[in-house]
C-alpha positions as semicolon CSV with decimal commas, in nm:
position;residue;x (nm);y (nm);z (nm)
1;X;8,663;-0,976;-0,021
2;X;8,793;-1,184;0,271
3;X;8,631;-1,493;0,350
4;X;8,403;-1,510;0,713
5;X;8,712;-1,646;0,957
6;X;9,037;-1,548;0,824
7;X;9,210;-1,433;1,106
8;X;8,928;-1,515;1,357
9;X;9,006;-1,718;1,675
10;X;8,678;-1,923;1,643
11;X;8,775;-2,067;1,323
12;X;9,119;-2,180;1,437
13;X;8,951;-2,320;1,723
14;X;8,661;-2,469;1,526
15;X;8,923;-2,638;1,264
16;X;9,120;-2,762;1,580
17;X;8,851;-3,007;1,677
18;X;8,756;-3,134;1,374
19;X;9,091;-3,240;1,345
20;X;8,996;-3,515;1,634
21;X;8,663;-3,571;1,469
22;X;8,802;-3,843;1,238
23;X;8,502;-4,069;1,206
24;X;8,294;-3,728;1,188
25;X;8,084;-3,887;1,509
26;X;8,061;-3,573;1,679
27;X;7,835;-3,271;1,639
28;X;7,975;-2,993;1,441
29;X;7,868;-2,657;1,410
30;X;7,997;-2,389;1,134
31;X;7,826;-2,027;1,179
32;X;7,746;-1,901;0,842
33;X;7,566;-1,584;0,936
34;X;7,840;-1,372;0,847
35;X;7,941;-1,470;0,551
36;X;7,603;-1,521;0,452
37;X;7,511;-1,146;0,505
38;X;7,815;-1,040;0,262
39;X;7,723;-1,259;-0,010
40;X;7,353;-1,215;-0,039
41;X;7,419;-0,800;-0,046
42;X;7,723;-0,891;-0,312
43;X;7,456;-1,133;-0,537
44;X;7,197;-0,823;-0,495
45;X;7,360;-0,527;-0,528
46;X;7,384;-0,383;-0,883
47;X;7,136;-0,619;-1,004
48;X;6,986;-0,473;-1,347
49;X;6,695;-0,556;-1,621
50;X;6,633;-0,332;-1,880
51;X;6,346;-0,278;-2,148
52;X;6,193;-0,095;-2,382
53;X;6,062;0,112;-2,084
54;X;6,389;0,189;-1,928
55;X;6,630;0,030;-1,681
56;X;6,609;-0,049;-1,300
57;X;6,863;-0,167;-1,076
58;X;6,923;-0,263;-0,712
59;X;7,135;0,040;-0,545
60;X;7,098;-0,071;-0,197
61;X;7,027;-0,378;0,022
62;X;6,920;-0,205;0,305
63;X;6,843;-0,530;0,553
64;X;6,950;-0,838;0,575
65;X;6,875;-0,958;0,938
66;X;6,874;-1,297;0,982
67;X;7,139;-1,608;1,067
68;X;7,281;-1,963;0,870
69;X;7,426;-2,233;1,044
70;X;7,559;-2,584;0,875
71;X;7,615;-2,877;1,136
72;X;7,769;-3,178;1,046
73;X;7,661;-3,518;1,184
74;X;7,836;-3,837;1,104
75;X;7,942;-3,686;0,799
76;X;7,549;-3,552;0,688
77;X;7,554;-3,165;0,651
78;X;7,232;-2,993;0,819
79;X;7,139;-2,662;0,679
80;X;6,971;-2,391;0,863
81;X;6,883;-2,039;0,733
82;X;6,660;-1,755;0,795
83;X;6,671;-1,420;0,627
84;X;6,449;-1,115;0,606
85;X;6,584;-0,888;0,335
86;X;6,508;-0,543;0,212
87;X;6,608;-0,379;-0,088
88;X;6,633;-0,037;-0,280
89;X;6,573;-0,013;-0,642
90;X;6,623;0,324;-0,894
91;X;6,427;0,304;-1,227
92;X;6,510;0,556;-1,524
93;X;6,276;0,605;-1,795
94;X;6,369;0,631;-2,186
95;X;6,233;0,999;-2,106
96;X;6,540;1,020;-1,837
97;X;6,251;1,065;-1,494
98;X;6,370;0,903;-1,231
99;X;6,175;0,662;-0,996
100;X;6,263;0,471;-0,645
101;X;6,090;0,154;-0,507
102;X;6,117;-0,138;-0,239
103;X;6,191;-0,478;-0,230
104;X;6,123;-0,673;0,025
105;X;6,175;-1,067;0,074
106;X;6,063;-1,183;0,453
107;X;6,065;-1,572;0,417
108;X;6,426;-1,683;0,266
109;X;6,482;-1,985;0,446
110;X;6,545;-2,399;0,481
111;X;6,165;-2,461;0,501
112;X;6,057;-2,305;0,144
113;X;6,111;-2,371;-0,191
114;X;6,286;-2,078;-0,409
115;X;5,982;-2,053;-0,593
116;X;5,760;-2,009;-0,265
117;X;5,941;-1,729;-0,172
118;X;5,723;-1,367;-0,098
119;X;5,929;-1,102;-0,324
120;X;5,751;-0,792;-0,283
121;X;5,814;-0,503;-0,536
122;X;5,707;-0,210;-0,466
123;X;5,756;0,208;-0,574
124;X;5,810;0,470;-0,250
125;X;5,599;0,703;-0,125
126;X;5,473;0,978;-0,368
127;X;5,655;0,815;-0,661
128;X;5,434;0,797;-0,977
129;X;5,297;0,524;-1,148
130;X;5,565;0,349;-1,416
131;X;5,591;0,113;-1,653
132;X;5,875;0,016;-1,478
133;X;5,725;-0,105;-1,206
134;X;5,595;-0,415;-1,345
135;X;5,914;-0,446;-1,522
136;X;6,082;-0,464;-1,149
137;X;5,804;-0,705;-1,020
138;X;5,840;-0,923;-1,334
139;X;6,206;-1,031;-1,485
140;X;6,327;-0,788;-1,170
141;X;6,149;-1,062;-0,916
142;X;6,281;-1,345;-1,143
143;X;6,611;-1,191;-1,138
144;X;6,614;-1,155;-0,753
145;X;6,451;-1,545;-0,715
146;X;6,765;-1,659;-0,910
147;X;7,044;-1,478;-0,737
148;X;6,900;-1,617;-0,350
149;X;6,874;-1,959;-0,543
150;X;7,227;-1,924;-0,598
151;X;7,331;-1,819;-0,254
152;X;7,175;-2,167;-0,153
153;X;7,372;-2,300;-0,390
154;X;7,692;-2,143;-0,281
155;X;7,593;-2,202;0,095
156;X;7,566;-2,559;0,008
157;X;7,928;-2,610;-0,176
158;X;8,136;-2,306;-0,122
159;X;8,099;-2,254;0,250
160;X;8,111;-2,603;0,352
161;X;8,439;-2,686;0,232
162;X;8,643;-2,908;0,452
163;X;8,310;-2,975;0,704
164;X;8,316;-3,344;0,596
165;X;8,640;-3,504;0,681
166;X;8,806;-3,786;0,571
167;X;8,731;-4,128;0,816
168;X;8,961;-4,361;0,966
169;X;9,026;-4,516;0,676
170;X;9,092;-4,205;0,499
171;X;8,747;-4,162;0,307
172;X;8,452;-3,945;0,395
173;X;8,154;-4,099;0,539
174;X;7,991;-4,070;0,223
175;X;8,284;-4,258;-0,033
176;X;8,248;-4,535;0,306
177;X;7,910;-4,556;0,186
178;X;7,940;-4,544;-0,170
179;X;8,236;-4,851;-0,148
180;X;7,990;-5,050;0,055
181;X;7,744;-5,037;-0,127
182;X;7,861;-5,063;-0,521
183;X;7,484;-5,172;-0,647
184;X;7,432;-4,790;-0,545
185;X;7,663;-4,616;-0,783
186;X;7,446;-4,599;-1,092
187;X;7,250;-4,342;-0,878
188;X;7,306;-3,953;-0,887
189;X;7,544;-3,815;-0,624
190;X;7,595;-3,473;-0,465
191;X;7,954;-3,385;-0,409
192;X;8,282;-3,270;-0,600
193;X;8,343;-3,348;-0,928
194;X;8,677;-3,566;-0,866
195;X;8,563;-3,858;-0,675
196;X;8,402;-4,039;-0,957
197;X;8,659;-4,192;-1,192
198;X;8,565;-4,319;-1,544
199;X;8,495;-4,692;-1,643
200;X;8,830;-4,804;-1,859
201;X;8,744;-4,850;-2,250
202;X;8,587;-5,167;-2,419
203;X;8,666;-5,091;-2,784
204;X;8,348;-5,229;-2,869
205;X;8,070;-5,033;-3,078
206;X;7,745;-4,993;-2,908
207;X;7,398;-4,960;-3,044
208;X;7,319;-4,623;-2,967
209;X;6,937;-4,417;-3,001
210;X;6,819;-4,052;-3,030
211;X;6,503;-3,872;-2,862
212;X;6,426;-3,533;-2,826
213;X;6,177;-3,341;-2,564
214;X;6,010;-2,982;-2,540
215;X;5,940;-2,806;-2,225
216;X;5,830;-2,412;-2,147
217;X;5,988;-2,234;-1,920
218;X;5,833;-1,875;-1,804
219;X;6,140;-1,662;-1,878
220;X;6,298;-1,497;-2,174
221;X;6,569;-1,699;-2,375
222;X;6,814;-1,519;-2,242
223;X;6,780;-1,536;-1,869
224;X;6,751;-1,976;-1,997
225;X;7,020;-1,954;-2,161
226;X;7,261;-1,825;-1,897
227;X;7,153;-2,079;-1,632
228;X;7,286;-2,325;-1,833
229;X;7,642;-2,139;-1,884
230;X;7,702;-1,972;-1,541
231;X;7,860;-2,183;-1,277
232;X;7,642;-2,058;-1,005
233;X;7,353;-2,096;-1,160
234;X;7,433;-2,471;-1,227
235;X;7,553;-2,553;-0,872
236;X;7,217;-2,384;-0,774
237;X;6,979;-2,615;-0,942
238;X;7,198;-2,895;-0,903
239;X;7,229;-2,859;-0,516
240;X;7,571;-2,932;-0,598
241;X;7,928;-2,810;-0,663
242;X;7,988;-2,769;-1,039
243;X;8,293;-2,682;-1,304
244;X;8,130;-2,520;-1,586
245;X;8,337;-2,334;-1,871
246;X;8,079;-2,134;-2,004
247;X;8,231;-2,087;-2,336
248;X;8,314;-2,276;-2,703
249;X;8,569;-2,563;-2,597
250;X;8,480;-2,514;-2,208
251;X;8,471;-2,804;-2,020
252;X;8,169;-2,900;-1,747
253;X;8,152;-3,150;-1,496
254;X;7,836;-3,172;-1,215
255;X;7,662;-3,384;-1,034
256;X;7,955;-3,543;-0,851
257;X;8,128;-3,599;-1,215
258;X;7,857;-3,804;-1,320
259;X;7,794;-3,567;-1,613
260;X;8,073;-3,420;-1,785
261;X;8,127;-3,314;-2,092
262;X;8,224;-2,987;-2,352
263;X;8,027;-2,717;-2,520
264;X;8,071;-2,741;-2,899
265;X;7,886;-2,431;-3,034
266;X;7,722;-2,132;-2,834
267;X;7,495;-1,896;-2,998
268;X;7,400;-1,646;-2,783
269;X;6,983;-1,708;-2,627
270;X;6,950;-1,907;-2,914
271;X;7,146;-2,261;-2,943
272;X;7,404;-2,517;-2,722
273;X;7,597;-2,746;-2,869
274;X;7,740;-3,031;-2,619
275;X;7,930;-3,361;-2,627
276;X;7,739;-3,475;-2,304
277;X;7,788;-3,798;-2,129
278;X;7,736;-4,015;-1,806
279;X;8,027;-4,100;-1,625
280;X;7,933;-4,500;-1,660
281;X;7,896;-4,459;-2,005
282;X;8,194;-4,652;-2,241
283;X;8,538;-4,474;-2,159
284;X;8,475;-4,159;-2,416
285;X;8,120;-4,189;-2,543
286;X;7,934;-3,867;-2,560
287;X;7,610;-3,819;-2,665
288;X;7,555;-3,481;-2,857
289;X;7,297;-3,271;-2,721
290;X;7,173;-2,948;-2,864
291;X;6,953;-2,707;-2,687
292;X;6,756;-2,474;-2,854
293;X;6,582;-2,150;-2,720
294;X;6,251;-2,035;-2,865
295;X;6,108;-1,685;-2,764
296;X;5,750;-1,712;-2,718
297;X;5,683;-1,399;-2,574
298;X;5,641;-1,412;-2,153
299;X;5,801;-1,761;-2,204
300;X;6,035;-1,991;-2,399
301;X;6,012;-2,331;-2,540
302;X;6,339;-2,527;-2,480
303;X;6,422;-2,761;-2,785
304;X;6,671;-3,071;-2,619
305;X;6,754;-3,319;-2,877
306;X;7,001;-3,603;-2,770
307;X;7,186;-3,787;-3,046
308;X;7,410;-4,095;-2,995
309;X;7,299;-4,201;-2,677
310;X;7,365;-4,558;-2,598
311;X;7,010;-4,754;-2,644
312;X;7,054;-4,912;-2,273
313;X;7,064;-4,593;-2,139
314;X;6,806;-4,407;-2,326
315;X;6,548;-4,388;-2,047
316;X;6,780;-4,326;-1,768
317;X;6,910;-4,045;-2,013
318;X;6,565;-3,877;-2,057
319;X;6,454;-3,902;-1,747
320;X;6,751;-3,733;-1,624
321;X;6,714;-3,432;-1,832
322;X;6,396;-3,402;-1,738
323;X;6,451;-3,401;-1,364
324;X;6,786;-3,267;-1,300
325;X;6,733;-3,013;-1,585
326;X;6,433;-2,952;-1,677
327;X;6,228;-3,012;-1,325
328;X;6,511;-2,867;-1,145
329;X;6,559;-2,552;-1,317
330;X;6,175;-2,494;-1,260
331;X;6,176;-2,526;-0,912
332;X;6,507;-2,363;-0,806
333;X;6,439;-2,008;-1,029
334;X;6,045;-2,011;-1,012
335;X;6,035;-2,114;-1,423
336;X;5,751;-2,360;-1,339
337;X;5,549;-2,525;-1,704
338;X;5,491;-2,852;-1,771
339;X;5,673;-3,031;-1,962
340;X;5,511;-3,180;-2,305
């Protein structure tokens, strides 16, 4: 599929006066309606859960009226979005009957959490009652909640490529900010995975600690286990671009390359092995972290033990799992539990 402006006179237009924009001081508009439209009907259509009851998936997106917009100001990116969407789904029993139903979402936008959204689920006129109904208004509405979660995502890395410019003194407005201010750096950053560069090696041991947390998560182990391993689902609830390999050896790097690190061992909705470090850590420290998936019926318990993590940075480590993981995950794909 083409990307929104190949070929289109606005772009080339658009691109043209950013290229005076150098200090990114002027106010900068990129229309994302377009683009928008054709990815939220790609991330929809097809969509599929299946149980013991049968299997229902999306064969339509019927509506999507709405518009996106991204403005850039002094280098900040704005987001604006607003999208009423309607959807067909087709449910076939184990018995081979046929059913069709409605989805409906009227309040994707900027000013609501993922989880806040209204997805309404719903079987057409005349149909009979089905099992499969609640099926579709269950994982089916989780399943919809985390493909718009990762069209925000995507809207918020993808499509704004090349918005933020590089200053007069050939940085963005944001690595200005980060060189000014050095007492900052320690904090988490939302960008591209190449601008932070790794502290060079002191060859000296360091005294290093292990914890381990539990959290529930109202989904099935499977549906957890892939938002850890799919790159779209990680740029989603990091709000950031992402690298992730999703597979034995693969590489991952998010959070503006302040976390990187490899997966050592995948077992499918059960288990993640992962050397797993901060960026400020010693050059080539890793902790080892291993998640573990437990089905508990309408939910799972995730199992994160951290080995090897450097004993001045055990706090800052736990806390960050908890709220870039654990906290995030929640509220970007409607998972909400407490954690325990």
């Amino acid at each position: 599929m083409a990307k929104w402006g190949e070929g289109d006179p606005r772009w080339i237009v658009e691109e043209r006066a950013d290229a005076t924009n150098v200090n990114n001081w002027h106010w900068t508009e990129r229309d994302a309606t377009n683009w928008s439209s054709e990815k939220l009907k790609e991330l929809l259509m097809g969509l599929q859960v299946e149980s013991e009851e049968g299997k229902c998936e999306i064969t339509e997106v019927s509506q999507v009226e709405g518009e996106a917009s991204i403005n850039n100001r002094k280098g900040k990116l704005i987001f604006f979005y607003e999208w009423n969407l309607k959807a067909t789904w087709t449910g076939t029993s184990k018995s081979d009957i046929k059913y069709k139903g409605n989805i409906e979402v009227p309040n994707l936008s900027d000013e609501n959490d993922i989880d806040e959204l209204d997805i309404s689920v719903s079987l057409c006129k005349d149909e009979p009652e089905t099992a499969l109904l609640s099926l579709m208004r269950g994982e089916g509405a989780s399943k919809v909640r985390t493909v718009l979660a990762s069209y925000v995502g995507l809207l918020k890395t993808e499509f704004t490529q090349g918005m933020i410019l590089p200053t007069a003194n050939g940085m963005t407005n944001q690595q200005t900010e980060t060189a000014q201010a050095p007492t900052k750096a320690s904090r988490t950053q939302i960008g591209s995975c190449n601008s932070a560069q790794p502290p060079s090696s002191t060859g000296v041991k360091i005294p290093t600690c292990k914890f381990s947390l539990k959290d529930t998560f109202l989904t099935s182990p499977k549906e957890l286990y892939r938002v850890f391993l799919n790159q779209e689902m990680v740029q989603a609830f990091t709000r950031s671009g992402a690298v992730v390999e999703g597979e034995k050896g693969g590489k991952f790097c998010l959070l503006d390359g302040n976390v990187n690190g490899e997966f050592q061992e995948l077992v499918p909705e059960e288990k993640i092995v992962m050397k797993w470090r901060f960026n400020s850590w010693p050059c080539e420290h890793y902790a080892m972290v291993t998640l573990t998936f437990i089905d508990k019926g309408n939910e799972t318990e995730l199992k994160i033990e951290c080995r090897a993590v450097p004993e001045s940075e055990e706090e800052r480590t736990r806390d960050g799992w908890q709220r870039y993981y654990c906290h995030a995950i929640k509220q970007t794909f409607g998972y909400g539990a407490q954690l325990f």
